[in-house]
Short mmCIF file of C-alpha atoms and ligand atoms in Angstrom, two decimals:
data_model
loop_
_atom_site.label_atom_id
_atom_site.label_comp_id
_atom_site.label_asym_id
_atom_site.label_seq_id
_atom_site.Cartn_x
_atom_site.Cartn_y
_atom_site.Cartn_z
CA MET Y 1 71.97 -33.79 2.85
CA GLN Y 2 71.24 -37.51 2.96
CA GLN Y 3 72.57 -40.23 0.66
CA ALA Y 4 69.01 -41.40 -0.03
CA GLN Y 5 68.03 -37.94 -1.31
CA ILE Y 6 71.05 -37.89 -3.61
CA ASP Y 7 70.26 -41.36 -4.90
CA ARG Y 8 66.72 -40.30 -5.79
CA LEU Y 9 68.14 -37.54 -7.99
CA ARG Y 10 71.18 -39.23 -9.47
CA SER Y 11 69.47 -40.79 -12.47
CA ALA Y 12 66.59 -38.35 -12.93
CA THR Y 13 65.78 -37.82 -16.60
CA VAL Y 14 67.13 -34.52 -17.90
CA PRO Y 15 65.25 -33.41 -21.01
CA ALA Y 16 67.23 -32.05 -23.96
CA ARG Y 17 67.92 -28.40 -23.09
CA GLN Y 18 67.18 -25.35 -25.20
CA LEU Y 19 68.71 -21.89 -24.91
CA PHE Y 20 67.40 -19.36 -22.41
CA ILE Y 21 66.72 -16.06 -24.17
CA GLY Y 22 64.24 -13.25 -23.47
CA GLY Y 23 62.95 -14.84 -20.28
CA ARG Y 24 62.09 -18.23 -21.73
CA SER Y 25 63.42 -21.46 -23.11
CA LYS Y 26 64.15 -20.83 -26.79
CA ALA Y 27 64.90 -23.19 -29.67
CA ALA Y 28 68.23 -22.55 -31.37
CA ASN Y 29 68.75 -21.09 -34.80
CA GLY Y 30 70.45 -24.28 -36.03
CA GLU Y 31 70.03 -28.00 -35.41
CA ALA Y 32 73.47 -28.70 -33.92
CA ARG Y 33 73.54 -30.22 -30.43
CA LEU Y 34 76.22 -31.37 -28.00
CA ASP Y 35 76.03 -34.53 -25.90
CA VAL Y 36 76.31 -34.02 -22.15
CA VAL Y 37 78.61 -36.86 -21.12
CA SER Y 38 78.90 -37.59 -17.41
CA PRO Y 39 82.46 -38.20 -16.19
CA ILE Y 40 80.94 -40.55 -13.59
CA ASP Y 41 80.24 -43.29 -16.14
CA GLY Y 42 81.22 -41.86 -19.52
CA ARG Y 43 77.59 -41.92 -20.70
CA SER Y 44 75.56 -39.14 -22.30
CA PHE Y 45 72.51 -38.21 -20.20
CA THR Y 46 71.10 -35.31 -22.18
CA THR Y 47 72.01 -32.81 -24.88
CA ILE Y 48 72.50 -29.05 -25.05
CA VAL Y 49 72.35 -26.64 -27.95
CA ASP Y 50 75.59 -26.03 -29.83
CA GLY Y 51 74.78 -22.34 -30.18
CA ASP Y 52 76.06 -20.20 -33.04
CA ALA Y 53 76.66 -16.53 -33.81
CA GLN Y 54 72.99 -15.96 -34.65
CA ASP Y 55 71.87 -17.34 -31.26
CA ILE Y 56 74.38 -15.06 -29.56
CA ASP Y 57 73.20 -12.10 -31.63
CA LEU Y 58 69.58 -12.73 -30.65
CA ALA Y 59 70.48 -12.98 -26.96
CA ILE Y 60 72.46 -9.73 -27.14
CA LYS Y 61 69.55 -7.95 -28.89
CA GLN Y 62 67.21 -9.09 -26.12
CA ALA Y 63 69.68 -8.02 -23.47
CA ARG Y 64 70.11 -4.59 -25.06
CA GLN Y 65 66.37 -4.13 -25.45
CA ALA Y 66 65.86 -4.99 -21.79
CA PHE Y 67 68.63 -2.61 -20.77
CA ASP Y 68 67.29 0.27 -22.87
CA GLY Y 69 63.73 -0.43 -21.71
CA GLY Y 70 64.83 0.27 -18.14
CA SER Y 71 62.63 -2.26 -16.34
CA TRP Y 72 65.78 -3.50 -14.59
CA SER Y 73 68.52 -0.99 -15.39
CA ARG Y 74 66.44 1.92 -14.08
CA ALA Y 75 64.57 0.00 -11.37
CA THR Y 76 65.15 1.24 -7.83
CA PRO Y 77 68.00 -0.46 -5.98
CA THR Y 78 65.46 -1.71 -3.44
CA HIS Y 79 63.47 -3.42 -6.19
CA ARG Y 80 66.57 -5.07 -7.63
CA LYS Y 81 67.53 -6.14 -4.14
CA LYS Y 82 64.12 -7.75 -3.58
CA VAL Y 83 64.27 -9.77 -6.81
CA LEU Y 84 67.84 -10.94 -6.22
CA LEU Y 85 67.12 -11.93 -2.63
CA ARG Y 86 64.21 -14.00 -3.95
CA LEU Y 87 66.59 -15.60 -6.46
CA ALA Y 88 69.01 -16.50 -3.64
CA GLU Y 89 66.13 -18.14 -1.76
CA LEU Y 90 65.04 -20.12 -4.82
CA ILE Y 91 68.58 -21.39 -5.38
CA GLU Y 92 68.68 -22.56 -1.77
CA GLN Y 93 65.30 -24.25 -2.07
CA HIS Y 94 66.58 -26.20 -5.09
CA ALA Y 95 70.14 -26.61 -3.80
CA LEU Y 96 70.36 -30.38 -3.77
CA GLU Y 97 68.69 -30.81 -7.16
CA ILE Y 98 71.13 -28.24 -8.63
CA ALA Y 99 74.14 -29.78 -6.91
CA VAL Y 100 73.39 -33.29 -8.18
CA LEU Y 101 72.73 -32.00 -11.70
CA GLY Y 102 76.08 -30.20 -11.62
CA VAL Y 103 77.94 -33.25 -10.32
CA ARG Y 104 76.48 -35.44 -13.06
CA ASP Y 105 77.81 -32.84 -15.50
CA ASN Y 106 81.33 -32.22 -14.14
CA GLY Y 107 82.17 -34.90 -11.53
CA THR Y 108 82.94 -32.76 -8.45
CA GLU Y 109 82.45 -34.67 -5.18
CA ILE Y 110 78.93 -33.88 -3.94
CA ALA Y 111 79.83 -32.60 -0.47
CA MET Y 112 82.06 -29.97 -2.01
CA ALA Y 113 79.75 -29.26 -4.95
CA TYR Y 114 76.74 -28.69 -2.70
CA LYS Y 115 78.56 -25.97 -0.74
CA ALA Y 116 80.64 -24.52 -3.54
CA GLU Y 117 77.97 -24.42 -6.22
CA PRO Y 118 74.32 -23.73 -5.19
CA LEU Y 119 74.99 -22.60 -1.63
CA SER Y 120 77.91 -20.40 -2.55
CA ALA Y 121 76.04 -18.98 -5.58
CA ALA Y 122 73.03 -18.16 -3.37
CA GLY Y 123 75.34 -16.50 -0.83
CA THR Y 124 77.00 -14.45 -3.57
CA ILE Y 125 73.71 -13.28 -5.08
CA ARG Y 126 72.48 -12.36 -1.59
CA TYR Y 127 75.70 -10.48 -0.78
CA TYR Y 128 75.40 -8.27 -3.87
CA ALA Y 129 71.64 -7.87 -3.45
CA GLU Y 130 72.13 -6.59 0.07
CA ALA Y 131 74.95 -4.27 -0.94
CA ILE Y 132 73.22 -2.54 -3.83
CA ASP Y 133 71.14 -0.08 -1.82
CA LYS Y 134 74.19 0.90 0.24
CA LEU Y 135 76.37 2.16 -2.59
CA TYR Y 136 76.49 5.94 -2.80
CA GLY Y 137 77.80 8.33 -5.44
CA GLU Y 138 80.22 11.10 -4.50
CA ILE Y 139 80.25 14.85 -4.13
CA ALA Y 140 83.62 16.25 -5.14
CA PRO Y 141 85.46 18.70 -2.86
CA THR Y 142 85.06 21.72 -5.20
CA GLY Y 143 84.85 25.49 -4.68
CA ARG Y 144 81.53 26.96 -3.59
CA ASP Y 145 80.44 28.03 -7.08
CA ILE Y 146 80.62 24.50 -8.52
CA LEU Y 147 78.97 21.18 -7.70
CA GLY Y 148 80.90 18.11 -8.85
CA LEU Y 149 78.85 14.91 -8.65
CA VAL Y 150 80.19 11.47 -9.44
CA HIS Y 151 77.50 9.02 -10.55
CA ARG Y 152 78.02 5.29 -10.86
CA GLU Y 153 76.17 3.78 -13.82
CA PRO Y 154 75.74 0.26 -15.20
CA LEU Y 155 77.73 -0.56 -18.34
CA GLY Y 156 74.94 -2.04 -20.47
CA VAL Y 157 75.28 -5.57 -21.84
CA VAL Y 158 77.83 -7.77 -20.07
CA GLY Y 159 79.07 -11.06 -21.56
CA VAL Y 160 80.00 -13.76 -19.03
CA ILE Y 161 82.19 -16.73 -20.02
CA VAL Y 162 83.12 -19.29 -17.36
CA PRO Y 163 84.94 -22.64 -17.00
CA TRP Y 164 83.60 -26.06 -16.05
CA ASN Y 165 85.15 -26.58 -12.62
CA PHE Y 166 82.65 -24.47 -10.62
CA PRO Y 167 80.40 -22.94 -13.27
CA LEU Y 168 77.67 -21.76 -10.90
CA MET Y 169 79.92 -20.34 -8.19
CA ILE Y 170 82.15 -18.52 -10.68
CA GLY Y 171 79.14 -17.51 -12.79
CA ALA Y 172 77.50 -15.99 -9.70
CA TRP Y 173 80.65 -13.99 -8.89
CA LYS Y 174 80.05 -12.17 -12.19
CA ILE Y 175 76.28 -12.35 -12.67
CA GLY Y 176 75.64 -11.15 -9.06
CA PRO Y 177 77.39 -7.77 -9.23
CA ALA Y 178 76.47 -7.29 -12.91
CA LEU Y 179 72.74 -7.69 -12.25
CA ALA Y 180 72.79 -5.86 -8.92
CA THR Y 181 74.15 -2.75 -10.64
CA GLY Y 182 71.48 -2.90 -13.38
CA ASN Y 183 73.28 -4.48 -16.32
CA SER Y 184 71.82 -7.06 -18.70
CA VAL Y 185 73.83 -10.26 -19.06
CA VAL Y 186 74.48 -12.90 -21.73
CA VAL Y 187 76.17 -16.03 -20.33
CA LYS Y 188 78.11 -18.55 -22.42
CA PRO Y 189 78.53 -21.52 -20.05
CA PRO Y 190 81.35 -24.03 -20.45
CA GLU Y 191 80.35 -26.68 -23.00
CA ALA Y 192 81.37 -29.38 -20.52
CA ALA Y 193 79.10 -28.10 -17.70
CA SER Y 194 76.19 -25.92 -18.83
CA LEU Y 195 73.19 -27.35 -17.02
CA THR Y 196 73.32 -25.48 -13.72
CA LEU Y 197 73.65 -22.06 -15.36
CA LEU Y 198 70.59 -22.81 -17.52
CA ARG Y 199 68.74 -23.68 -14.31
CA LEU Y 200 69.91 -20.46 -12.66
CA ALA Y 201 68.40 -18.41 -15.50
CA GLU Y 202 65.04 -20.21 -15.09
CA LEU Y 203 65.05 -19.48 -11.36
CA ALA Y 204 65.96 -15.84 -11.98
CA SER Y 205 62.90 -15.51 -14.18
CA GLU Y 206 60.77 -17.14 -11.50
CA ALA Y 207 62.20 -14.66 -8.97
CA GLY Y 208 60.90 -11.77 -11.07
CA LEU Y 209 63.90 -10.75 -13.15
CA PRO Y 210 62.45 -9.03 -16.25
CA ASP Y 211 62.65 -10.88 -19.57
CA GLY Y 212 65.89 -10.43 -21.47
CA VAL Y 213 67.97 -9.31 -18.49
CA LEU Y 214 69.69 -12.69 -18.04
CA ASN Y 215 70.20 -14.89 -21.12
CA VAL Y 216 72.12 -18.13 -21.53
CA VAL Y 217 73.49 -19.40 -24.84
CA THR Y 218 75.21 -22.77 -24.62
CA GLY Y 219 77.78 -23.91 -27.16
CA ARG Y 220 81.45 -24.19 -27.90
CA GLY Y 221 84.02 -21.56 -27.04
CA ALA Y 222 85.36 -21.16 -30.55
CA SER Y 223 81.89 -20.48 -31.98
CA ALA Y 224 79.37 -19.16 -29.43
CA GLY Y 225 82.06 -17.82 -27.07
CA GLU Y 226 83.97 -16.04 -29.77
CA ALA Y 227 80.78 -14.57 -31.27
CA LEU Y 228 80.06 -13.02 -27.87
CA ALA Y 229 83.62 -11.70 -27.58
CA LEU Y 230 83.54 -10.18 -31.07
CA HIS Y 231 80.07 -8.66 -30.85
CA MET Y 232 79.88 -4.90 -31.36
CA ASP Y 233 77.06 -4.44 -28.86
CA VAL Y 234 78.61 -6.06 -25.77
CA ASP Y 235 80.05 -3.49 -23.35
CA ALA Y 236 82.14 -5.78 -21.16
CA LEU Y 237 83.30 -9.37 -20.98
CA ALA Y 238 83.84 -11.05 -17.62
CA PHE Y 239 85.91 -14.18 -18.15
CA THR Y 240 87.33 -16.99 -16.05
CA GLY Y 241 89.34 -19.66 -17.78
CA SER Y 242 92.70 -20.40 -19.34
CA GLY Y 243 95.38 -17.91 -20.25
CA ALA Y 244 95.24 -18.92 -23.91
CA VAL Y 245 91.55 -18.05 -24.19
CA GLY Y 246 92.07 -14.90 -22.10
CA ARG Y 247 94.61 -13.66 -24.67
CA ARG Y 248 92.19 -14.49 -27.46
CA LEU Y 249 89.46 -12.42 -25.79
CA LEU Y 250 91.74 -9.40 -25.60
CA GLU Y 251 92.32 -9.76 -29.34
CA CYS Y 252 88.58 -10.04 -29.93
CA SER Y 253 88.03 -6.85 -27.96
CA ALA Y 254 90.71 -5.05 -29.97
CA ARG Y 255 89.23 -6.29 -33.24
CA SER Y 256 85.66 -5.27 -32.35
CA ASN Y 257 84.44 -2.44 -30.10
CA LEU Y 258 87.16 -2.27 -27.43
CA LYS Y 259 84.79 -3.80 -24.90
CA ARG Y 260 86.41 -3.96 -21.49
CA VAL Y 261 87.66 -7.41 -20.55
CA HIS Y 262 88.16 -8.81 -17.03
CA LEU Y 263 90.34 -11.90 -16.93
CA GLU Y 264 90.53 -14.45 -14.11
CA LEU Y 265 93.04 -16.95 -15.44
CA GLY Y 266 95.04 -19.93 -14.31
CA GLY Y 267 97.54 -20.38 -11.54
CA LYS Y 268 100.48 -22.46 -10.33
CA SER Y 269 100.16 -21.51 -6.73
CA PRO Y 270 103.02 -22.05 -4.24
CA ASN Y 271 102.30 -23.56 -0.84
CA VAL Y 272 105.34 -22.80 1.34
CA VAL Y 273 105.93 -24.79 4.53
CA PHE Y 274 108.50 -23.39 6.96
CA ALA Y 275 110.08 -25.50 9.67
CA ASP Y 276 108.35 -23.32 12.29
CA ALA Y 277 104.85 -24.14 10.98
CA PRO Y 278 102.58 -24.34 14.05
CA ASP Y 279 101.45 -27.90 13.34
CA ILE Y 280 103.20 -29.93 10.65
CA ARG Y 281 100.52 -32.68 10.53
CA GLN Y 282 97.71 -30.17 10.22
CA ALA Y 283 99.66 -28.30 7.54
CA ALA Y 284 100.10 -31.54 5.60
CA LYS Y 285 96.42 -32.45 5.86
CA THR Y 286 95.22 -29.01 4.78
CA SER Y 287 97.78 -28.94 1.95
CA VAL Y 288 96.44 -32.25 0.64
CA ASN Y 289 92.93 -30.81 0.49
CA GLY Y 290 94.33 -27.60 -0.99
CA ILE Y 291 95.58 -29.45 -4.06
CA PHE Y 292 93.45 -32.57 -4.45
CA ARG Y 293 89.82 -31.56 -3.74
CA ASN Y 294 87.72 -31.54 -6.92
CA SER Y 295 90.56 -33.57 -8.49
CA GLY Y 296 92.82 -30.50 -8.43
CA GLN Y 297 90.41 -28.61 -10.69
CA VAL Y 298 90.48 -25.49 -8.54
CA CYS Y 299 91.99 -22.29 -9.87
CA VAL Y 300 93.68 -21.49 -6.54
CA ALA Y 301 94.90 -25.08 -5.94
CA GLY Y 302 98.27 -25.20 -4.19
CA SER Y 303 99.92 -27.13 -7.00
CA ARG Y 304 103.55 -26.34 -6.04
CA LEU Y 305 104.65 -27.42 -2.60
CA LEU Y 306 107.84 -25.90 -1.15
CA VAL Y 307 109.07 -27.50 2.06
CA GLN Y 308 111.97 -26.26 4.20
CA SER Y 309 114.75 -28.85 4.11
CA SER Y 310 114.95 -29.36 7.88
CA VAL Y 311 111.33 -30.64 8.07
CA TYR Y 312 111.13 -32.13 4.60
CA ASP Y 313 111.11 -35.81 5.61
CA GLU Y 314 108.67 -35.31 8.47
CA PHE Y 315 106.32 -33.22 6.36
CA MET Y 316 106.42 -35.57 3.35
CA GLU Y 317 105.59 -38.55 5.53
CA ALA Y 318 102.51 -36.71 6.84
CA LEU Y 319 101.59 -35.57 3.34
CA LEU Y 320 101.79 -39.06 1.84
CA GLY Y 321 99.79 -40.45 4.79
CA ALA Y 322 97.02 -37.88 4.36
CA THR Y 323 96.94 -38.52 0.60
CA ALA Y 324 96.66 -42.28 1.12
CA ASN Y 325 93.60 -41.63 3.30
CA LEU Y 326 91.71 -39.89 0.50
CA LYS Y 327 88.97 -41.93 -1.09
CA VAL Y 328 88.60 -41.32 -4.81
CA GLY Y 329 85.17 -42.59 -5.79
CA ASP Y 330 81.70 -42.00 -7.17
CA PRO Y 331 81.21 -38.24 -6.71
CA LEU Y 332 77.57 -38.83 -5.78
CA ASP Y 333 78.61 -41.02 -2.86
CA LEU Y 334 78.89 -38.93 0.31
CA THR Y 335 81.84 -41.01 1.52
CA SER Y 336 84.04 -40.04 -1.46
CA ASP Y 337 86.62 -37.36 -0.73
CA ILE Y 338 87.42 -36.84 -4.39
CA GLY Y 339 85.17 -37.40 -7.40
CA ALA Y 340 85.85 -37.67 -11.11
CA VAL Y 341 88.08 -35.64 -13.39
CA SER Y 342 85.70 -33.52 -15.48
CA SER Y 343 86.17 -35.35 -18.79
CA ALA Y 344 88.12 -38.12 -20.48
CA GLY Y 345 90.07 -35.47 -22.40
CA GLN Y 346 91.14 -33.69 -19.19
CA LEU Y 347 92.06 -37.02 -17.58
CA HIS Y 348 94.45 -37.82 -20.42
CA LYS Y 349 96.02 -34.36 -20.23
CA ASN Y 350 96.66 -34.95 -16.51
CA LEU Y 351 98.15 -38.42 -17.06
CA ASP Y 352 100.40 -37.07 -19.83
CA ALA Y 353 101.63 -34.28 -17.54
CA VAL Y 354 102.73 -36.89 -14.98
CA VAL Y 355 104.60 -38.89 -17.62
CA ARG Y 356 106.35 -35.79 -19.01
CA ALA Y 357 107.38 -34.66 -15.50
CA GLN Y 358 109.05 -38.04 -14.90
CA GLU Y 359 110.81 -37.81 -18.27
CA GLU Y 360 112.16 -34.40 -17.16
CA GLY Y 361 113.59 -35.91 -13.96
CA ALA Y 362 110.82 -35.62 -11.34
CA THR Y 363 110.31 -38.53 -8.93
CA ARG Y 364 106.78 -39.90 -8.71
CA LEU Y 365 106.04 -40.67 -5.06
CA THR Y 366 102.44 -41.76 -5.47
CA GLY Y 367 99.43 -41.74 -7.80
CA GLY Y 368 99.15 -40.36 -11.29
CA GLU Y 369 97.24 -43.32 -12.69
CA GLN Y 370 93.81 -43.86 -14.13
CA ILE Y 371 91.63 -45.76 -11.65
CA ARG Y 372 88.05 -47.10 -11.48
CA VAL Y 373 88.32 -47.90 -15.19
CA GLU Y 374 85.40 -50.34 -14.90
CA SER Y 375 83.05 -47.44 -14.07
CA GLY Y 376 83.48 -46.05 -17.59
CA GLY Y 377 84.15 -42.67 -15.94
CA SER Y 378 87.28 -40.51 -15.62
CA PHE Y 379 89.06 -41.08 -12.33
CA MET Y 380 92.67 -40.49 -11.34
CA SER Y 381 94.70 -41.22 -8.23
CA PRO Y 382 96.23 -38.06 -6.68
CA ALA Y 383 99.81 -37.68 -7.90
CA ILE Y 384 102.76 -36.34 -5.91
CA LEU Y 385 106.02 -35.68 -7.76
CA ALA Y 386 109.17 -34.71 -5.89
CA ASP Y 387 112.48 -33.16 -7.07
CA VAL Y 388 110.66 -30.78 -9.38
CA THR Y 389 112.90 -27.86 -10.37
CA PRO Y 390 112.04 -24.42 -11.83
CA GLY Y 391 113.31 -25.51 -15.25
CA MET Y 392 110.65 -28.21 -15.55
CA GLU Y 393 107.29 -27.82 -17.25
CA LEU Y 394 105.51 -29.16 -14.16
CA TRP Y 395 106.90 -26.22 -12.19
CA ARG Y 396 105.76 -23.55 -14.63
CA GLU Y 397 102.62 -24.81 -16.35
CA GLU Y 398 99.22 -25.37 -14.84
CA VAL Y 399 97.93 -28.97 -15.11
CA PHE Y 400 94.48 -28.29 -13.64
CA GLY Y 401 94.34 -31.80 -12.26
CA PRO Y 402 95.37 -33.78 -9.13
CA VAL Y 403 99.10 -33.38 -9.66
CA LEU Y 404 101.36 -31.87 -6.98
CA ALA Y 405 104.92 -30.68 -7.71
CA VAL Y 406 107.22 -30.74 -4.67
CA THR Y 407 110.59 -29.19 -3.99
CA ARG Y 408 112.64 -28.18 -0.95
CA PHE Y 409 114.16 -24.85 0.06
CA ASP Y 410 116.68 -23.63 2.65
CA ASP Y 411 115.86 -20.08 3.76
CA ASP Y 412 113.38 -17.22 3.32
CA ASP Y 413 115.06 -15.73 0.24
CA ASP Y 414 115.20 -19.14 -1.40
CA ALA Y 415 111.49 -19.67 -0.63
CA VAL Y 416 110.46 -16.33 -2.11
CA SER Y 417 112.48 -16.72 -5.27
CA LEU Y 418 111.12 -20.24 -5.85
CA ALA Y 419 107.55 -19.17 -5.01
CA ASN Y 420 107.67 -16.33 -7.53
CA ALA Y 421 109.38 -18.35 -10.28
CA THR Y 422 106.33 -18.84 -12.54
CA PRO Y 423 104.42 -16.59 -14.95
CA TYR Y 424 101.35 -16.87 -12.69
CA GLY Y 425 100.30 -15.05 -9.52
CA LEU Y 426 96.87 -16.22 -8.44
CA ALA Y 427 97.14 -17.75 -4.96
CA SER Y 428 99.72 -18.94 -2.44
CA ALA Y 429 100.14 -20.01 1.17
CA VAL Y 430 102.79 -19.85 3.89
CA TRP Y 431 102.90 -21.98 7.01
CA THR Y 432 104.82 -20.39 9.86
CA GLY Y 433 104.36 -19.62 13.54
CA ASN Y 434 106.52 -16.49 13.22
CA LEU Y 435 104.31 -13.42 12.79
CA SER Y 436 107.02 -11.26 11.24
CA ARG Y 437 107.94 -13.94 8.73
CA ALA Y 438 104.26 -14.35 7.83
CA HIS Y 439 103.90 -10.62 7.10
CA ARG Y 440 107.19 -10.49 5.19
CA MET Y 441 105.98 -13.37 3.01
CA VAL Y 442 102.60 -11.71 2.40
CA ARG Y 443 104.54 -8.72 1.04
CA ALA Y 444 107.08 -10.70 -0.94
CA ILE Y 445 104.92 -13.26 -2.74
CA ASN Y 446 103.43 -12.00 -6.01
CA ALA Y 447 99.90 -13.36 -5.84
CA GLY Y 448 96.34 -12.13 -5.46
CA VAL Y 449 95.91 -14.08 -2.22
CA VAL Y 450 98.43 -15.26 0.36
CA HIS Y 451 96.95 -17.73 2.83
CA VAL Y 452 98.70 -17.97 6.20
CA ASN Y 453 98.46 -21.27 8.13
CA THR Y 454 95.47 -22.38 6.06
CA TYR Y 455 94.58 -23.04 2.44
CA GLY Y 456 91.44 -21.95 0.57
CA GLY Y 457 88.11 -20.89 2.00
CA ALA Y 458 88.53 -17.12 1.43
CA ASP Y 459 84.90 -16.02 1.38
CA ILE Y 460 82.85 -13.50 -0.61
CA THR Y 461 83.99 -10.57 1.58
CA VAL Y 462 87.51 -10.53 0.05
CA PRO Y 463 88.56 -10.03 -3.59
CA LEU Y 464 89.87 -12.84 -5.79
CA GLY Y 465 92.05 -12.27 -8.80
CA GLY Y 466 95.49 -12.56 -10.24
CA PHE Y 467 98.84 -10.86 -10.46
CA LYS Y 468 101.07 -11.37 -13.51
CA GLN Y 469 99.62 -13.77 -16.11
CA SER Y 470 96.81 -14.89 -13.80
CA GLY Y 471 94.82 -11.96 -15.18
CA PHE Y 472 93.36 -8.70 -13.91
CA GLY Y 473 90.13 -7.40 -12.50
CA ARG Y 474 88.68 -8.83 -9.30
CA ASP Y 475 85.77 -11.15 -8.53
CA LYS Y 476 84.06 -11.12 -5.12
CA SER Y 477 83.80 -8.40 -2.42
CA LEU Y 478 82.52 -4.86 -3.00
CA HIS Y 479 85.50 -4.26 -5.31
CA ALA Y 480 83.74 -6.38 -7.96
CA PHE Y 481 81.21 -3.57 -8.46
CA TYR Y 482 83.90 -1.51 -10.19
CA GLY Y 483 84.02 -4.05 -13.00
CA TYR Y 484 80.36 -3.60 -13.90
CA THR Y 485 79.87 0.14 -13.52
CA ASP Y 486 81.22 3.33 -15.01
CA LEU Y 487 81.77 6.69 -13.38
CA LYS Y 488 80.02 9.73 -14.79
CA THR Y 489 80.85 13.26 -13.68
CA ALA Y 490 78.28 16.03 -13.47
CA TRP Y 491 80.06 19.42 -13.27
CA ILE Y 492 77.45 21.99 -12.35
CA ALA Y 493 77.92 25.74 -12.12
CA LEU Y 494 75.88 27.09 -9.23
P1 NAD M 501 89.02 -22.53 -21.13
O1 NAD M 501 89.76 -21.24 -21.19
O2 NAD M 501 89.32 -23.57 -22.11
O3 NAD M 501 87.44 -22.25 -21.26
C1 NAD M 501 86.79 -21.32 -20.43
C2 NAD M 501 85.55 -20.83 -21.15
O4 NAD M 501 85.96 -20.12 -22.32
C3 NAD M 501 84.60 -21.94 -21.62
O5 NAD M 501 83.27 -21.51 -21.45
C4 NAD M 501 84.93 -22.03 -23.10
O6 NAD M 501 83.86 -22.49 -23.89
C5 NAD M 501 85.25 -20.59 -23.44
N1 NAD M 501 86.07 -20.40 -24.63
C6 NAD M 501 87.00 -21.26 -25.15
N2 NAD M 501 87.53 -20.74 -26.29
C7 NAD M 501 86.94 -19.54 -26.47
C8 NAD M 501 87.07 -18.52 -27.46
N3 NAD M 501 87.92 -18.64 -28.51
N4 NAD M 501 86.30 -17.41 -27.37
C9 NAD M 501 85.45 -17.26 -26.32
N5 NAD M 501 85.27 -18.19 -25.38
C10 NAD M 501 86.02 -19.32 -25.44
O7 NAD M 501 89.18 -23.03 -19.62
P2 NAD M 501 88.59 -24.35 -18.96
O8 NAD M 501 89.38 -25.50 -19.45
O9 NAD M 501 87.11 -24.35 -19.09
O10 NAD M 501 88.92 -24.06 -17.42
C11 NAD M 501 90.16 -24.26 -16.86
C12 NAD M 501 90.92 -22.95 -16.73
O11 NAD M 501 90.18 -22.00 -15.97
C13 NAD M 501 92.20 -23.15 -15.95
O12 NAD M 501 93.23 -22.43 -16.56
C14 NAD M 501 91.88 -22.55 -14.58
O13 NAD M 501 92.96 -22.11 -13.83
C15 NAD M 501 91.01 -21.42 -14.96
N6 NAD M 501 90.23 -20.96 -13.80
C16 NAD M 501 90.55 -19.76 -13.22
C17 NAD M 501 89.83 -19.31 -12.09
C18 NAD M 501 90.14 -17.97 -11.44
O14 NAD M 501 89.33 -17.49 -10.64
N7 NAD M 501 91.23 -17.33 -11.75
C19 NAD M 501 88.81 -20.10 -11.58
C20 NAD M 501 88.54 -21.34 -12.19
C21 NAD M 501 89.26 -21.75 -13.31
#
C-alpha cells in the first residue's frame, strides 16, 4: 500500500447510494436520505438511504423467496464454497478502494483499516467457505433396530445489525457463516458507516451469489433496525453493538416471533500487569496499542489498566512515553498511528467522560482534549486517567473512545477482584512470566478472551464473545456455525 495510491482514492466522487435488494441497487420506498459526513473534515461526501419498515419488508420478502427457491439454500456445499471463495478474491482485488472508502466514512487509521476491514473480511469469508464442505451430520449411537440421524440445517432469513467501528470485519463474522450454511441475509449497516457493506453486497453478486440472498438496507437503528428486529419473517438476528440496543432487540424478539438473537455487546476490559511481566517496556507499548488504536473504538480495547504497586511507577513512565510517541493525524496518512473519532457526537461523549471522571476524583495524566480542530474533523488526544476506583463511572461504563482508566493492585486476589468488578466480560489480558499464575488468571477472570503477554490479534480460528453483560453467542471459529444452523433429528425404524 503506497501513500500515492491512497491519495488517488481519498477524494474520489461517491455517488448517492441506493439500497441493495434482490441482487441489484434499488431505490427506496421513501425520499428520506442521510448525509455521510466524514470525521476527517466534518464534510458530507455522499448520501445514503434512510430506509424504513417498507424497505426492510421488501428485503425480507426477497430473502425469503431466495431461501425457499433453494438456489443457494439447497445448493451443494461445494458450489457455495466456490462462490464465497470468489467473493473473498474480489474483496482482496478491491481491498484498497474499500479500505479508503471505509476510512472516509468512519475515520480509522488506514494501516489498521486495510488489514482489519477488507483483508480480514476476505479472510473470514474464505475461512467459512473452506469449512462448509467439511461439516458432517451425526449418526446417533442407537440400538440396531433404529437409525438416529442428526442433520444440520440453515435457519432461513438472518438479520445482521452491526456497529460503525469495523462494519466490514464484524459484518463478515456474521455474513460469512450465515451464507456458508445456506441462509439468506438482510443487513442493516450502522448509519455512520454503511458504504463498505453496500460494496460487499455488490461484490457478492458479481461473485455469483443468487439474487436476494444478501440484501442491504441502510438507515437508522430506531427505524430500519427496529423494523428488522420486529419482523415476523426473520428467523435470527445477529447483532454487535451496545448493551442498550442489545436489550431492545431481545424485547423485539419477545414481542414478535421469538427469533433467536445473538448479542456481541460492549466491554470494559481489564489489562492486568504483574511485577513479573517478562518485559515491562514491551507490555507498556502493547497496552498502549491495545487501548488507543482506532481511537479506542475497539470492542475488546483494554480500557482498564491494573498495575501491581511494586512496578507502578516504572510501568507508568513507559506507558506515558509510548503514548506520547503516538501520532494522531489524518487517518489517510500512512504515518498516522491513530485517526479520527468516528463522529463529532462520539467525540463529545468521549470528552465529557474525561471531565466526569475528573469530577469523580480521577487524575488526568495526559490527553483527553479535542485536537486538530482546524481540520473540521473529530480528533482527540489519547487520555490516561489514574486513581480510578471501582465506584467511579469510568471504571464501570464503556466510553468507546481513547480513554484509559488506571489503578494499582497489591496481590493476585486483589487483581482478580478488581478485574471482575464490572458488569462486562468481553476481553482481558494478564502480563506475567509465571506460567502457573497465567493459568490461574485465565481461570479466574470472567471474560470471553484472556490474552497472556499480548493484547489483541486473536484470529478467526478462535471464538469471540462475551460473558456477563457483554452478550452471548460467539462470532468467529467453527463455533459460529451453531448460530446459523438448527439440528434436525431423523429417527428411523429399520
Ligand atoms: P449501537 O448499539 O448504538 O448501534 C449498533 C447498531 O444497532 C447500528 O447499526 C444501529 O443503527 C443499530 N440500532 C440502534 N438502535 C437500534 C434499534 N432500536 N433496533 C435495531 N437496531 C438498532 O452501537 P454503536 O454505537 O454503533 O457501536 C458501539 C458499541 O458496539 C459499543 O458498545 C461496542 O463495545 C460495541 N461493539 C461490540 C463488539 C463485540 O464484538 N462485542 C464489537 C464492536 C463493537
